[in-house]
Coordinates of C-alpha atoms in Angstrom, one line a residue:
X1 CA 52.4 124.7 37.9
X2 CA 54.9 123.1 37.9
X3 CA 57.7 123.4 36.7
X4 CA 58.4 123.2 32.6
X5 CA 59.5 121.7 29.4
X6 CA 57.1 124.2 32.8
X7 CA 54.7 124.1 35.6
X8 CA 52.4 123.2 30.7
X9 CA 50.8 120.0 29.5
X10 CA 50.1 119.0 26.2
X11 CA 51.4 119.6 23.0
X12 CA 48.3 119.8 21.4
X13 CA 45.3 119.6 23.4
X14 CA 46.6 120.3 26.2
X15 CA 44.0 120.1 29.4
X16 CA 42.6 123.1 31.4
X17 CA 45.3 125.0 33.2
X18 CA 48.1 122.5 32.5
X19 CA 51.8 123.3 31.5
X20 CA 53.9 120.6 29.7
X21 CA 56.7 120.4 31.3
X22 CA 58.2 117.4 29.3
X23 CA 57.3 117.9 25.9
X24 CA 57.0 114.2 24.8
X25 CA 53.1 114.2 26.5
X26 CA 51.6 112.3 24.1
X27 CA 54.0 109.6 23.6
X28 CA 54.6 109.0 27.4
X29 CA 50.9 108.3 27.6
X30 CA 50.6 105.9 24.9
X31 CA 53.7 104.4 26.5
X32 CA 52.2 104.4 29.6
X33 CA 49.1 102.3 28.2
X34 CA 51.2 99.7 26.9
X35 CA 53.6 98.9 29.5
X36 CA 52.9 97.2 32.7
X37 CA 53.4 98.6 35.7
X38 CA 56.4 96.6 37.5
X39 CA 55.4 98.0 40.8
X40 CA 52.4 99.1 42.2
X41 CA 51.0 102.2 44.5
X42 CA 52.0 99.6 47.8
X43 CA 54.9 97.9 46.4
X44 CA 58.4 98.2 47.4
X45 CA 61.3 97.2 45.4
X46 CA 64.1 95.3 46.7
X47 CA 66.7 95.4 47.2
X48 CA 66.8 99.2 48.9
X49 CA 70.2 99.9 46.4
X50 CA 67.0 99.5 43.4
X51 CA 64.7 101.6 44.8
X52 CA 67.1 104.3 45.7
X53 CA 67.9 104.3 41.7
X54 CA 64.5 105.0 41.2
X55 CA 64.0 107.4 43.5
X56 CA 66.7 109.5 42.7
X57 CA 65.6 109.0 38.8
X58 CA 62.6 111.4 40.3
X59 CA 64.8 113.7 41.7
X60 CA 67.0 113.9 38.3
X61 CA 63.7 114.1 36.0
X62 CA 62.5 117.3 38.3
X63 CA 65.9 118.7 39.0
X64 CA 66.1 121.1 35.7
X65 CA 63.0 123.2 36.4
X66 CA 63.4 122.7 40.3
X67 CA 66.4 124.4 39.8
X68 CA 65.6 127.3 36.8
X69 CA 63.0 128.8 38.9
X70 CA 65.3 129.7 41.9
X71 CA 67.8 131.0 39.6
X72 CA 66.0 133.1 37.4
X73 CA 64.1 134.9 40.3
X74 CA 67.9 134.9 42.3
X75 CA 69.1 136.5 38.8
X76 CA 66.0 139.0 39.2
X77 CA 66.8 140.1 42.4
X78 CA 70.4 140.3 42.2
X79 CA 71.5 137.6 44.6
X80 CA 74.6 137.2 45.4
X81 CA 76.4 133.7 45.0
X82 CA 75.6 132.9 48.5
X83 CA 72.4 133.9 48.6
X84 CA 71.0 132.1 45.4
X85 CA 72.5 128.9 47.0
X86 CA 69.9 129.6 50.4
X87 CA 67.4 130.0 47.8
X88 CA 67.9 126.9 45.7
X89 CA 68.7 124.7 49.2
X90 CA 65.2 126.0 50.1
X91 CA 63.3 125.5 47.7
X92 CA 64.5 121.7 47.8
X93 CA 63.6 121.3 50.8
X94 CA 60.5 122.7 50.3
X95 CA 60.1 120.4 47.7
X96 CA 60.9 117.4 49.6
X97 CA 58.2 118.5 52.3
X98 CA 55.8 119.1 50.1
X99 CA 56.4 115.7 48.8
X100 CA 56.0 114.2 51.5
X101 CA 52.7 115.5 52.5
X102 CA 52.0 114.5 49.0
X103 CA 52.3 110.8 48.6
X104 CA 51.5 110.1 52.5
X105 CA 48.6 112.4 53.4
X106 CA 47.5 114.1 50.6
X107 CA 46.6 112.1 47.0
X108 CA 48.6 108.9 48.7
X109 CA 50.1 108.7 44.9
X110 CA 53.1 109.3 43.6
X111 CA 52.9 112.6 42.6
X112 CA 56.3 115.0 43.4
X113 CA 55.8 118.5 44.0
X114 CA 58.2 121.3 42.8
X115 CA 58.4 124.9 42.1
X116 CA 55.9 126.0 39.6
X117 CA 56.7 128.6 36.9
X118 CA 52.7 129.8 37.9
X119 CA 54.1 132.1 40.3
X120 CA 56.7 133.5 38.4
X121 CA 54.9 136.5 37.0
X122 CA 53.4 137.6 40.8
X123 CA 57.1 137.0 42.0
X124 CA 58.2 139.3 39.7
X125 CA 55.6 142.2 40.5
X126 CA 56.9 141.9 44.0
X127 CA 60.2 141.9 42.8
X128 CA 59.9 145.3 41.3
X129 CA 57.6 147.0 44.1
X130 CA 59.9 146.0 46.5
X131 CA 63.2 146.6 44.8
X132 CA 61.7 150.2 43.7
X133 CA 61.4 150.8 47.1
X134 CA 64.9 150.2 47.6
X135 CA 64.3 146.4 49.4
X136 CA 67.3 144.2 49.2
X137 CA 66.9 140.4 48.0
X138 CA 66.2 139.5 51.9
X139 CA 63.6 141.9 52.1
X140 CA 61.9 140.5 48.8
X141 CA 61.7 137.1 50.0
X142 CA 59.8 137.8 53.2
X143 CA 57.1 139.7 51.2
X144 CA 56.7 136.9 49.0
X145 CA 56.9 134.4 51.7
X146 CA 54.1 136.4 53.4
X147 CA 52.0 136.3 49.7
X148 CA 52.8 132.5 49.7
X149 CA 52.0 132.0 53.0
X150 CA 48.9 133.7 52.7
X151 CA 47.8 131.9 49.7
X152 CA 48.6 128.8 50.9
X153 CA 45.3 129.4 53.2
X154 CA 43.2 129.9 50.5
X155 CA 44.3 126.8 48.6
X156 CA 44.4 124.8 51.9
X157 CA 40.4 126.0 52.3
X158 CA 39.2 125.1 48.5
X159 CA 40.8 121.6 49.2
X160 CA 40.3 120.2 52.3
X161 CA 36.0 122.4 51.9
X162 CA 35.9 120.4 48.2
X163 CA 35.5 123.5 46.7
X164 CA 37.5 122.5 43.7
X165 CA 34.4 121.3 41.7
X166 CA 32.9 124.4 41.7
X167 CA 35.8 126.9 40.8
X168 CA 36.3 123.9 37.8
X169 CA 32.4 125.6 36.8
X170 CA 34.0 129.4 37.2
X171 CA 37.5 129.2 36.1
X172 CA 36.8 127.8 32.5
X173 CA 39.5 127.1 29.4
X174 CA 38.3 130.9 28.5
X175 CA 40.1 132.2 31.2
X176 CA 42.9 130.1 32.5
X177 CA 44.4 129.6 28.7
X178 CA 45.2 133.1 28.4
X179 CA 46.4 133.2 32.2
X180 CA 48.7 130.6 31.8
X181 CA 49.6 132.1 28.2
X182 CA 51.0 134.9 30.2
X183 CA 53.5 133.2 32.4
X184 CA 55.6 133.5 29.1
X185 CA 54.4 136.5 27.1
X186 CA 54.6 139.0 30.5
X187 CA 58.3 137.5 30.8
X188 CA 59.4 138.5 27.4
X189 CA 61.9 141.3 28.1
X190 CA 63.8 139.5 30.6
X191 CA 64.6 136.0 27.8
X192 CA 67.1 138.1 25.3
X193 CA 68.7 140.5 27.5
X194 CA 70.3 137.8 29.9
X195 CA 70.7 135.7 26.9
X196 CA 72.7 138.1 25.2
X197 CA 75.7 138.5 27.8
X198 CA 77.0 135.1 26.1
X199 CA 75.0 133.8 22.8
X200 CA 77.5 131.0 22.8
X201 CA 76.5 129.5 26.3
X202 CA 72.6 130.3 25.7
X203 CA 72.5 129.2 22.7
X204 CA 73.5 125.8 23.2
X205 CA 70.7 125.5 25.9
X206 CA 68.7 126.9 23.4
X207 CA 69.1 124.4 20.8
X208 CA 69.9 121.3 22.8
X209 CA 66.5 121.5 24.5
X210 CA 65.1 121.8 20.6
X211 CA 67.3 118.9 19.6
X212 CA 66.8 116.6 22.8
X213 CA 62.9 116.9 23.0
X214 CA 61.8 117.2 19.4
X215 CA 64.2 115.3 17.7
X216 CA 65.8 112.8 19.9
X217 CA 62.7 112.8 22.3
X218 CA 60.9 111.3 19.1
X219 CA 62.7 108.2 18.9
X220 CA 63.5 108.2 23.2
X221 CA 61.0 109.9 25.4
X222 CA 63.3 109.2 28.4
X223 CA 65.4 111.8 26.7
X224 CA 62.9 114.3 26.8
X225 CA 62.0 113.7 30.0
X226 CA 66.0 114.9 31.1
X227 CA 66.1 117.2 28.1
X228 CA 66.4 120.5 30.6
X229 CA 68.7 119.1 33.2
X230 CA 70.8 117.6 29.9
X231 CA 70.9 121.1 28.1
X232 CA 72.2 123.0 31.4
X233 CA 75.0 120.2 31.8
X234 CA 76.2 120.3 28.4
X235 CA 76.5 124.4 28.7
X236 CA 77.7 124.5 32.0
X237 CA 80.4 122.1 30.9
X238 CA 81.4 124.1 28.0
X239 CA 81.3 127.0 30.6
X240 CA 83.4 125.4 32.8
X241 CA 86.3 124.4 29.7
X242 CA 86.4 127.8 29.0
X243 CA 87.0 129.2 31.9
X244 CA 89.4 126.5 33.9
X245 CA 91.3 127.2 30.0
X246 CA 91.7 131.0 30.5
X247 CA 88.9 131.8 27.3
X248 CA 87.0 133.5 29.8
X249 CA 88.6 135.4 32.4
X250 CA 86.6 136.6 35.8
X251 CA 85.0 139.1 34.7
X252 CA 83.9 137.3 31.1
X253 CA 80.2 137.1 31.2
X254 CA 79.9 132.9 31.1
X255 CA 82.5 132.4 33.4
X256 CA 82.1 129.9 35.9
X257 CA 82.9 131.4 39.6
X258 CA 83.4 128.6 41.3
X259 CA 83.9 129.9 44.9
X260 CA 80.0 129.8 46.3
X261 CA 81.2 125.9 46.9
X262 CA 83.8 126.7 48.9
X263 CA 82.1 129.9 50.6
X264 CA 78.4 127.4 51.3
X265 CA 78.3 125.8 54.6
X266 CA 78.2 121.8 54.5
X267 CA 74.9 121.6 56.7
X268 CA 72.7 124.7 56.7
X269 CA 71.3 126.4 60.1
X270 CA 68.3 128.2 60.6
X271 CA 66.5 126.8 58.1
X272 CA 62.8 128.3 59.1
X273 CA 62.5 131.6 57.7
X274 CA 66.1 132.2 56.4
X275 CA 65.7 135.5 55.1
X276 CA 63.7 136.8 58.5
X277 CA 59.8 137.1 59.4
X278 CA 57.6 137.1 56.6
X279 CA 55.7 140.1 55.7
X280 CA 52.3 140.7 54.2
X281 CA 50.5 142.6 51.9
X282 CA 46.8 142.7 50.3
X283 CA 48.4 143.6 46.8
X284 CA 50.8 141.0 46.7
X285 CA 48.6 138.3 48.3
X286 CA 45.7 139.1 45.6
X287 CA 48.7 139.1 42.7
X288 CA 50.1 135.8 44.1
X289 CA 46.3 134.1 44.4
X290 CA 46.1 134.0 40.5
X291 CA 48.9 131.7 40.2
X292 CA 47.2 129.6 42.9
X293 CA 44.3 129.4 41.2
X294 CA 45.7 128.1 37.9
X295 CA 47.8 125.9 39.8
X296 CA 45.1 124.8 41.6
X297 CA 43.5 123.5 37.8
X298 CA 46.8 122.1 36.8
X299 CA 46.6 119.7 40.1
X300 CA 42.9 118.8 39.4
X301 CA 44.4 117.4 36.1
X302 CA 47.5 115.8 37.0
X303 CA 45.9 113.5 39.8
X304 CA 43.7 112.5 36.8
X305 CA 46.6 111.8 35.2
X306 CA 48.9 110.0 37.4
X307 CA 46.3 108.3 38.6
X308 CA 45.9 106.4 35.3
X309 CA 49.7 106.2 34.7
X310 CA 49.7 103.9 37.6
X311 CA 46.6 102.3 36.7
X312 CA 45.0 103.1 40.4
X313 CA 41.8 102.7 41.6
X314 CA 39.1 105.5 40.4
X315 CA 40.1 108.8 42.2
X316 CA 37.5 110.1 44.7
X317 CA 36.6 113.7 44.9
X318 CA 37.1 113.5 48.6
X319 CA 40.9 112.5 47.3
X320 CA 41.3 115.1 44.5
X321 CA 40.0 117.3 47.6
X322 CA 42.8 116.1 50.2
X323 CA 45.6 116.6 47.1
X324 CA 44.5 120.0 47.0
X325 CA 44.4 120.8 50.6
X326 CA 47.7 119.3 51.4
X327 CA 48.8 121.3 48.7
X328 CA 48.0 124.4 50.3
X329 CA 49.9 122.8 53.5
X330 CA 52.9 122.2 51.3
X331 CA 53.2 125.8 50.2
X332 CA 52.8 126.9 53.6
X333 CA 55.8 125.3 54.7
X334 CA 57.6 126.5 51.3
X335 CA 57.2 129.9 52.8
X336 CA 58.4 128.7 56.6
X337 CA 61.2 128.0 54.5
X338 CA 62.0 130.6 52.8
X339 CA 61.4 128.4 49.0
X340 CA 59.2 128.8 46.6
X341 CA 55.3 128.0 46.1
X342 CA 55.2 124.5 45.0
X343 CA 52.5 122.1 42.5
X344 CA 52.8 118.7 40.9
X345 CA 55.1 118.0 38.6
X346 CA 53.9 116.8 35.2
X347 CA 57.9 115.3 34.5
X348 CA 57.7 113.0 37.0
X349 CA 54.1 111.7 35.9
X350 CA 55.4 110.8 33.1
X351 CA 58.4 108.9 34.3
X352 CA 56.1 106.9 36.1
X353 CA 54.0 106.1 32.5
X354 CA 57.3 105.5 31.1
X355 CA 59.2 103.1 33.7
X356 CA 56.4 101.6 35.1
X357 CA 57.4 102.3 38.8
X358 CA 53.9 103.9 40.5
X359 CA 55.8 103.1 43.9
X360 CA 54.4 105.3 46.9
X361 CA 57.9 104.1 48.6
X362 CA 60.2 105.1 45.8
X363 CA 58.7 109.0 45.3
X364 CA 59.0 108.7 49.5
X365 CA 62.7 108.4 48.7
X366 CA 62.9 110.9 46.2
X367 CA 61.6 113.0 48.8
X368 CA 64.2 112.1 51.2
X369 CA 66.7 112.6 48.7
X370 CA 65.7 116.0 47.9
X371 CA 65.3 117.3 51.9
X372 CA 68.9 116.2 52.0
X373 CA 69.7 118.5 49.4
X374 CA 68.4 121.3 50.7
X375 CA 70.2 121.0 53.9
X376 CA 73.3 120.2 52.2
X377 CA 75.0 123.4 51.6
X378 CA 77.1 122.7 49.5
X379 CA 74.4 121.6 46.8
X380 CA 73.2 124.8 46.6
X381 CA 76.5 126.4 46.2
X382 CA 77.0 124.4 43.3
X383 CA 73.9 125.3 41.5
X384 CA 74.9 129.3 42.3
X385 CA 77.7 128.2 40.0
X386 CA 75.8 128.5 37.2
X387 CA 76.4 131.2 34.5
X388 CA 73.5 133.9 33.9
X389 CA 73.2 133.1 30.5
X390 CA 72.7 129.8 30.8
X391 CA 69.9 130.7 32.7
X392 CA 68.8 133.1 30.1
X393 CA 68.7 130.3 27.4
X394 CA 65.9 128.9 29.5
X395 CA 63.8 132.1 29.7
X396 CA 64.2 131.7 25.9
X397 CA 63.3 128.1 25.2
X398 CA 61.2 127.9 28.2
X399 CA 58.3 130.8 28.3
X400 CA 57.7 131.3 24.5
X401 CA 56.1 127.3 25.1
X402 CA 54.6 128.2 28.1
X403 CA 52.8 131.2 26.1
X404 CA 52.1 128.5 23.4
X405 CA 50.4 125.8 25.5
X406 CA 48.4 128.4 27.5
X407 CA 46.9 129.5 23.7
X408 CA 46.2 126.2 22.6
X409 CA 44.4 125.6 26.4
X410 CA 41.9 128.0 24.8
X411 CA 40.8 125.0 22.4
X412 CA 38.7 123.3 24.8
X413 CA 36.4 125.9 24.6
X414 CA 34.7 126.9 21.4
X415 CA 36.9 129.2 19.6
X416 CA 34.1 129.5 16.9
X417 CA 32.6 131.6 19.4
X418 CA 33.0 135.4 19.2
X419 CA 32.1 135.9 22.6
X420 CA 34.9 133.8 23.6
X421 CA 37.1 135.5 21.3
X422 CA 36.4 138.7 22.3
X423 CA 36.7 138.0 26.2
X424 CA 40.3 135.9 25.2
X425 CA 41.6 138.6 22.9
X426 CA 40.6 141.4 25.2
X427 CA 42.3 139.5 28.5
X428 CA 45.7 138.9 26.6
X429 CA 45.9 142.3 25.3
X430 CA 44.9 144.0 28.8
X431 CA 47.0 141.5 30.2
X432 CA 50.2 142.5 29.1
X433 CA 48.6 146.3 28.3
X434 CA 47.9 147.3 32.2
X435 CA 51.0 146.3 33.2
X436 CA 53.0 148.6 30.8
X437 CA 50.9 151.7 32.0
X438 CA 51.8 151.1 35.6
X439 CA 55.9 150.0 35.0
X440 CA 55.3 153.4 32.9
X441 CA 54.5 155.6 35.4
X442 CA 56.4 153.8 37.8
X443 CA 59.8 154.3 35.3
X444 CA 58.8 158.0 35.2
X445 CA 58.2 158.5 39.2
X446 CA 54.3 159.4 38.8
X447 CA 52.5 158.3 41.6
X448 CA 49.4 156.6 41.0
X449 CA 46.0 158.0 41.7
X450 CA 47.4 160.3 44.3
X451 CA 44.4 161.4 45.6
X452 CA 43.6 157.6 47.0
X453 CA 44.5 156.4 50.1
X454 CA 48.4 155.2 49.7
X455 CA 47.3 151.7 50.8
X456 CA 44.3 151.3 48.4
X457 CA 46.8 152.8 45.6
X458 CA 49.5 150.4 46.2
X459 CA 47.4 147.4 46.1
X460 CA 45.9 148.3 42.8
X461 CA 49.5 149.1 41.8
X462 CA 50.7 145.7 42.2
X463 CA 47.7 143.9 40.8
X464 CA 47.8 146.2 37.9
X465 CA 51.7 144.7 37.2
X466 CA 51.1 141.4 37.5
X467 CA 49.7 140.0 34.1
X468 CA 48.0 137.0 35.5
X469 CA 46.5 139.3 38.2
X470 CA 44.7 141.1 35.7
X471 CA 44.2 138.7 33.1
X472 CA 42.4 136.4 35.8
X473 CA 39.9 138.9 37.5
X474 CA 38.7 140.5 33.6
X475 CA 38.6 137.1 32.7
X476 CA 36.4 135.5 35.7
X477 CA 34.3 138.9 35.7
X478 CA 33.5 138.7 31.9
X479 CA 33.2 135.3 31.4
X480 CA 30.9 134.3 34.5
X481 CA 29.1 137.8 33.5
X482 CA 28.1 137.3 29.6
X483 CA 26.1 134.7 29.2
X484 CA 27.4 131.6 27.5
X485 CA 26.5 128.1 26.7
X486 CA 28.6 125.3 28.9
X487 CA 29.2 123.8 25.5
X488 CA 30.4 127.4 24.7
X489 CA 32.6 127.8 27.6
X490 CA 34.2 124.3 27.5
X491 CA 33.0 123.1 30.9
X492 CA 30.0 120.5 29.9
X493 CA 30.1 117.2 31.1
X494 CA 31.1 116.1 27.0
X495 CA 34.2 118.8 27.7
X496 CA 34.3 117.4 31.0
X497 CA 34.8 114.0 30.1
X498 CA 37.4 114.9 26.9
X499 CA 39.4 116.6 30.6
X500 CA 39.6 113.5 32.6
X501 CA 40.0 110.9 29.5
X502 CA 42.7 113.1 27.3
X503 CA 45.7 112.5 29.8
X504 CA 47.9 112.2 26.7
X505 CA 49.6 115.2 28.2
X506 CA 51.3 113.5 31.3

């Protein structure tokens, strides 16, 4: 899922599982109808100088949610400078892999892959069990490379067997709305808080991602497409004034410490499994497997809707099949190197609606570009750079819309329904309900269900954190359990067809 304005899509009927990451859906589609395309899936624009532009334009239009998902789990874990900037170079190179595999072997269209804000909530979870345990940041990132790792199975099996069709029939708008809904709502604690060490800097994230996508955006979706990457600039550089004019001093919360530059090597060694062999666990592999499944929705519709942003031929299920596997392969080497699980990214689907440019070659440079970054030390450095509450004015603008979309995903079934209602309103509440009990006993050193076995306890510990965890299995159980029209459910071949045609959100 990818990524933001993240990894949800649509502003108002949005598709199953999706997460509009740009904000200007609609418009970008429309766009996208009217213009030609200047070069197709095969071409290759000359001279090279051109088509490195354009590639790097992909790398700039993912770069502001590629780069807020390392940072806010970095913030989570307490990272230090040096550390965040391992974990940003890796999950670009990730990214670039991932890519790759993409364009080449998987989909063959131009469809980046990035960090998804799906796995955000499960990261989290692990976050806490592990830091509770008294796990450095190291030791976090080899349990949830193992979960990513282990996931990446799964996903590789569903695509690669075809079995995407027939978790389309299971996983329904009744369930994956309110999953995706909680990618923001479970987060809510964490927005303010960081926010608040400097309302200046946050705020003007805050309100420049407001201004740039629903005001601006309006009359320039280009603008919207950047709006993220454009906020953090214009913050960091007030950041950056303040502190090279002596306003902030070190220890000023805001101030820019510029010295993980200097500190980051220029090429990075030992780039598989940076933070040490990955570890596993059956709770933090089942936590982690709901974010694969929604992402797994999410890709179903943005091949749809790439697909007819550069006016391809009609997409095959064996190809939707091979994009999902090759997924699956992509997040496997995400967790070789110690990155981040990755999806498509709906901001670069729409570049392509909006520029025209549906270039295999040009996302194969973008790809490039972005392997180069992540063995580039220094890039990484830079991006550690980056004041906390900057990052907290994303959490802010960033997961309330997330919450939003995921809601209005719910539309595509029949709301009028009180079957539907009931199973939605009971999944949200229990949702973020479950969670609270076990972070309460947790907070007051109960141990849960003593009497079980400490494996089978821990492993309904950590799915009982996780929001999306619990959200999805209530919600597959319940909804595949009481009956229910398809009509009902959103998944007949009427809602099926609104799915596939309604690509007004990429």
């Amino acid at each position: 899922m990818g990524g933001v304005i993240g990894r949800a899509k649509g502003e108002n009927n949005c598709n199953i599982g999706c997460i509009n990451k740009s904000g200007k859906i609609g418009e970008i589609s429309r766009m996208s109808e009217q213009r030609r395309i200047l070069y197709g899936l095969d071409d290759v624009p000359k001279p090279f100088p051109k088509a490195l532009g354009l590639g790097i334009q992909h790398v700039l239009t993912m770069f502001g949610a590629t780069v807020a998902v390392p940072l806010l789990l970095a913030g989570a874990m307490e990272m230090t400078a040096q550390e965040t900037s391992v974990l940003v170079a890796a999950a670009m190179l990730a990214a670039g892999v991932a890519t790759l595999l993409q364009v080449n072997l998987g989909t063959r269209l131009p469809l980046v892959q990035g960090m998804s804000f799906a796995f955000l909530g499960p990261f989290f979870a692990i976050i806490g069990t592990i830091s509770g345990r008294g796990g450095d940041p190291a030791t976090i990132m080899t349990y949830i490379a193992g979960a990513i790792i282990l996931g990446s199975f799964v996903e590789m099996f569903v695509g690669f067997s075809g079995l995407i069709g027939k978790i389309q029939n299971v996983l329904t708008p009744v369930v994956i709305g309110p999953v995706i809904a909680l990618i923001g709502l479970a987060l809510f604690g964490a927005g303010a808080p960081m926010a608040g060490e400097n309302w200046l800097l946050s705020g003007i994230v805050i309100v420049s991602i407001f201004y740039l996508t629903l005001v601006l955006g309006r009359k320039k979706p280009m603008i919207s497409v950047f709006s993220i990457l454009m906020s953090v600039a214009i913050a960091y550089g007030v950041a950056v004034i303040l502190t090279v004019t002596g306003v902030y001093g070190a220890t000023t919360p805001g101030a820019v410490d510029f010295s993980p530059i200097a500190d980051a090597d220029f090429i990075r060694t030992g780039l598989i499994f940076p933070w040490g062999l990955p570890r596993f666990d059956l709770g933090f592999f089942l936590a982690v497997m709901a974010a694969y499944l929604a992402s797994l929705i999410e890709s179903y519709g943005d091949y749809h809707a790439v697909n007819q942003a550069a006016k391809g031929p009609e997409l095959t299920e064996k190809q939707v099949s091979r994009g999902i596997g090759m997924e699956g392969v992509g997040c496997f080497f995400a967790g070789m190197f110690g990155g981040l699980a990755n999806t498509s990214y709906t901001e670069n689907i729409g570049l392509v609606g909006l520029t025209g440019v549906a270039s295999r070659y040009v996302v194969n440079i973008g790809a490039v570009v972005l392997i180069f970054l992540g063995i580039f030390g220094k890039f990484g450095g830079a991006v550690a750079t980056i004041p906390s509450p900057i990052v907290g004015g994303l959490y802010t603008a960033l997961f309330g819309l997330i919450a939003a979309i995921g809601i209005s995903n719910t539309a595509k079934a029949d709301l009028s329904s009180i079957r539907n209602m009931m199973i939605i309103g009971f999944i949200l509440f229990m949702g973020l309900s479950v969670p609270a009990y076990f972070q309460g006993l947790e907070a007051a050193g109960i141990t849960f269900a003593p009497s079980w076995p400490q494996w089978l306890a821990e492993i309904v510990s950590t799915i009982g954190q996780t929001s999306m965890a619990v959200a999805a299995i209530l919600g597959l159980i319940l909804d595949n359990v009481i009956p229910g029209t398809p009509e009902e459910r959103g998944i007949s071949p009427k809602s099926t067809e609104k799915l596939i045609s309604e690509k007004d959100r990429c």
